[in-house]
């Protein structure tokens, strides 16, 4: 864009650009560079205007995160999961495969009804944390669809064995009781 500007092919350009301070802090800016021509129309100067948009950028990032992540667990939500799944179908590579593991917690309604929604929320948060810790390092996406339903997306799945291994990883992650306050809660899936 700058090359086109100084050669006279364009009159201006705009770009959002990060700058890094010495302490590592990022300052986001909106940069506008305009071409100034002389009386004969020949490019002579450029004028740049730099606006600090750090607060606006951070707000947009926070809003984007809230729109795509479950507020309780911090995992990607249903919308983020389906968006990622749709991208897999848009431009699949030849021979591309993916796997899905649908995870529904056993007995969650009993916990919610007998111990209360706060305890149920704590259980969901603990389960989400375990699933995320066990599967995300393997390159799999863990998302909360809602209620006590989770899903694991295996991109570039090498076959049935990898999907079965992911399912076993889910069950192993939930094998030990979850400690929520005083009670130890056993949860299956």
Short mmCIF file of C-alpha atoms in Angstrom, two decimals:
data_model
loop_
_atom_site.label_atom_id
_atom_site.label_comp_id
_atom_site.label_asym_id
_atom_site.label_seq_id
_atom_site.Cartn_x
_atom_site.Cartn_y
_atom_site.Cartn_z
CA UNK A 1 0.00 0.00 0.00
CA UNK A 2 2.83 2.40 0.84
CA UNK A 3 4.60 1.61 -2.44
CA UNK A 4 1.41 2.36 -4.36
CA UNK A 5 1.03 5.60 -2.41
CA UNK A 6 4.51 7.00 -3.10
CA UNK A 7 4.31 6.01 -6.77
CA UNK A 8 1.03 7.91 -7.07
CA UNK A 9 -1.16 4.85 -7.79
CA UNK A 10 -3.32 5.57 -4.75
CA UNK A 11 -4.19 8.70 -2.79
CA UNK A 12 -4.27 7.26 0.73
CA UNK A 13 -4.40 4.08 2.78
CA UNK A 14 -5.58 3.12 6.24
CA UNK A 15 -4.47 0.27 8.45
CA UNK A 16 -4.78 -0.84 12.07
CA UNK A 17 -1.28 -1.46 13.33
CA UNK A 18 0.22 -2.57 16.63
CA UNK A 19 3.27 -0.88 18.11
CA UNK A 20 5.23 -2.48 20.93
CA UNK A 21 6.55 -0.48 23.85
CA UNK A 22 9.82 -1.38 25.57
CA UNK A 23 7.92 -3.00 28.45
CA UNK A 24 6.16 -5.32 25.97
CA UNK A 25 2.82 -3.51 26.17
CA UNK A 26 0.98 -3.33 22.83
CA UNK A 27 -0.44 -0.03 21.64
CA UNK A 28 -2.98 -0.49 18.84
CA UNK A 29 -3.21 2.37 16.37
CA UNK A 30 -5.25 3.38 13.36
CA UNK A 31 -2.85 4.78 10.78
CA UNK A 32 -4.01 6.93 7.87
CA UNK A 33 -1.41 8.01 5.30
CA UNK A 34 -2.40 10.48 2.58
CA UNK A 35 -0.52 11.61 -0.52
CA UNK A 36 0.09 15.31 -1.15
CA UNK A 37 0.75 16.31 -4.75
CA UNK A 38 2.32 19.50 -6.13
CA UNK A 39 0.55 21.85 -8.55
CA UNK A 40 1.47 19.57 -11.48
CA UNK A 41 -0.03 16.51 -9.76
CA UNK A 42 3.32 14.90 -8.96
CA UNK A 43 3.53 13.12 -5.58
CA UNK A 44 5.46 15.39 -3.22
CA UNK A 45 4.78 14.47 0.43
CA UNK A 46 2.88 12.11 2.64
CA UNK A 47 0.88 13.08 5.68
CA UNK A 48 0.32 10.46 8.35
CA UNK A 49 -2.19 10.52 11.16
CA UNK A 50 -1.84 8.02 13.97
CA UNK A 51 -4.72 7.43 16.38
CA UNK A 52 -4.43 5.33 19.55
CA UNK A 53 -7.28 2.79 19.40
CA UNK A 54 -6.01 0.44 22.13
CA UNK A 55 -9.12 0.77 24.31
CA UNK A 56 -11.46 0.24 21.34
CA UNK A 57 -9.40 -2.75 20.12
CA UNK A 58 -9.46 -4.38 23.56
CA UNK A 59 -13.21 -3.83 23.83
CA UNK A 60 -13.76 -5.43 20.40
CA UNK A 61 -11.59 -8.41 21.41
CA UNK A 62 -13.51 -8.78 24.67
CA UNK A 63 -16.85 -8.64 22.82
CA UNK A 64 -15.62 -11.15 20.23
CA UNK A 65 -14.50 -13.48 23.01
CA UNK A 66 -17.84 -13.14 24.82
CA UNK A 67 -19.72 -13.94 21.62
CA UNK A 68 -17.73 -17.13 21.00
CA UNK A 69 -17.05 -18.46 24.50
CA UNK A 70 -19.21 -19.92 27.23
CA UNK A 71 -19.33 -17.45 30.15
CA UNK A 72 -19.34 -20.19 32.80
CA UNK A 73 -16.54 -22.46 31.58
CA UNK A 74 -14.54 -20.21 29.29
CA UNK A 75 -14.64 -22.91 26.58
CA UNK A 76 -15.65 -22.12 23.03
CA UNK A 77 -19.46 -22.11 22.79
CA UNK A 78 -21.94 -23.66 20.36
CA UNK A 79 -21.56 -20.77 17.88
CA UNK A 80 -17.76 -21.04 17.86
CA UNK A 81 -17.93 -24.82 17.45
CA UNK A 82 -20.29 -24.67 14.45
CA UNK A 83 -18.27 -21.84 12.89
CA UNK A 84 -15.13 -23.99 13.10
CA UNK A 85 -17.00 -27.04 11.78
CA UNK A 86 -18.36 -25.05 8.83
CA UNK A 87 -14.81 -23.91 7.96
CA UNK A 88 -13.79 -27.58 7.77
CA UNK A 89 -16.48 -28.14 5.12
CA UNK A 90 -15.79 -24.96 3.14
CA UNK A 91 -12.39 -25.86 1.72
CA UNK A 92 -11.50 -29.41 2.70
CA UNK A 93 -8.18 -30.77 1.58
CA UNK A 94 -8.32 -33.99 -0.47
CA UNK A 95 -8.84 -36.93 1.86
CA UNK A 96 -9.47 -34.66 4.85
CA UNK A 97 -11.23 -36.31 7.77
CA UNK A 98 -12.48 -35.07 11.10
CA UNK A 99 -13.91 -36.70 14.17
CA UNK A 100 -16.48 -35.69 16.74
CA UNK A 101 -16.93 -36.90 20.30
CA UNK A 102 -20.23 -35.88 21.84
CA UNK A 103 -20.01 -35.79 25.64
CA UNK A 104 -23.13 -35.81 27.81
CA UNK A 105 -22.63 -35.96 31.58
CA UNK A 106 -24.40 -38.75 33.47
CA UNK A 107 -26.41 -37.76 36.53
CA UNK A 108 -25.90 -34.03 36.18
CA UNK A 109 -29.59 -33.27 36.64
CA UNK A 110 -29.52 -35.08 40.00
CA UNK A 111 -26.57 -32.94 41.16
CA UNK A 112 -28.28 -29.75 39.99
CA UNK A 113 -31.63 -30.64 41.59
CA UNK A 114 -30.30 -32.00 44.89
CA UNK A 115 -27.26 -29.78 45.55
CA UNK A 116 -28.34 -26.62 43.72
CA UNK A 117 -27.41 -24.76 40.57
CA UNK A 118 -24.31 -23.20 42.13
CA UNK A 119 -22.91 -26.65 42.83
CA UNK A 120 -23.90 -27.74 39.31
CA UNK A 121 -22.07 -24.75 37.85
CA UNK A 122 -18.95 -25.59 39.86
CA UNK A 123 -19.14 -29.17 38.59
CA UNK A 124 -19.47 -27.99 34.98
CA UNK A 125 -16.50 -25.67 35.40
CA UNK A 126 -14.37 -28.48 36.84
CA UNK A 127 -15.39 -30.89 34.07
CA UNK A 128 -14.64 -28.26 31.40
CA UNK A 129 -11.24 -27.63 32.92
CA UNK A 130 -10.40 -31.35 32.91
CA UNK A 131 -11.54 -31.85 29.33
CA UNK A 132 -9.67 -28.77 28.16
CA UNK A 133 -6.47 -29.82 29.94
CA UNK A 134 -6.65 -33.37 28.56
CA UNK A 135 -7.64 -32.68 24.95
CA UNK A 136 -6.54 -29.20 23.88
CA UNK A 137 -2.81 -30.08 24.10
CA UNK A 138 -3.55 -32.90 21.63
CA UNK A 139 -4.82 -30.30 19.15
CA UNK A 140 -8.52 -31.02 19.67
CA UNK A 141 -11.16 -28.36 20.21
CA UNK A 142 -13.35 -28.77 23.29
CA UNK A 143 -16.57 -26.77 23.30
CA UNK A 144 -19.60 -26.52 25.55
CA UNK A 145 -22.82 -26.86 23.59
CA UNK A 146 -24.98 -25.98 26.58
CA UNK A 147 -26.29 -27.55 29.76
CA UNK A 148 -24.17 -30.62 30.50
CA UNK A 149 -23.26 -31.23 26.84
CA UNK A 150 -19.75 -30.89 25.48
CA UNK A 151 -18.21 -31.77 22.14
CA UNK A 152 -14.66 -32.58 21.07
CA UNK A 153 -13.67 -31.78 17.48
CA UNK A 154 -10.74 -33.70 16.05
CA UNK A 155 -9.47 -31.86 13.00
CA UNK A 156 -7.27 -33.81 10.60
CA UNK A 157 -8.40 -37.03 12.25
CA UNK A 158 -6.26 -39.96 11.16
CA UNK A 159 -9.04 -42.48 11.59
CA UNK A 160 -11.29 -44.38 13.93
CA UNK A 161 -8.47 -45.21 16.35
CA UNK A 162 -7.77 -41.53 17.00
CA UNK A 163 -11.46 -40.84 17.66
CA UNK A 164 -11.65 -43.81 20.04
CA UNK A 165 -8.48 -42.60 21.78
CA UNK A 166 -10.05 -39.14 22.23
CA UNK A 167 -13.20 -40.71 23.69
CA UNK A 168 -11.07 -42.76 26.10
CA UNK A 169 -9.21 -39.59 27.06
CA UNK A 170 -12.56 -37.95 27.88
CA UNK A 171 -13.59 -40.88 30.08
CA UNK A 172 -10.18 -40.98 31.79
CA UNK A 173 -10.35 -37.23 32.49
CA UNK A 174 -13.67 -37.76 34.24
CA UNK A 175 -12.78 -41.01 36.04
CA UNK A 176 -11.65 -39.40 39.31
CA UNK A 177 -14.28 -37.75 41.53
CA UNK A 178 -14.63 -34.00 41.23
CA UNK A 179 -14.18 -32.14 44.49
CA UNK A 180 -16.68 -29.28 44.67
CA UNK A 181 -16.78 -27.77 48.14
CA UNK A 182 -17.29 -30.53 50.71
CA UNK A 183 -18.74 -33.30 48.59
CA UNK A 184 -16.74 -35.40 46.15
CA UNK A 185 -18.87 -35.82 43.07
CA UNK A 186 -18.39 -38.73 40.72
CA UNK A 187 -19.41 -37.85 37.21
CA UNK A 188 -19.59 -40.13 34.24
CA UNK A 189 -20.17 -39.37 30.60
#
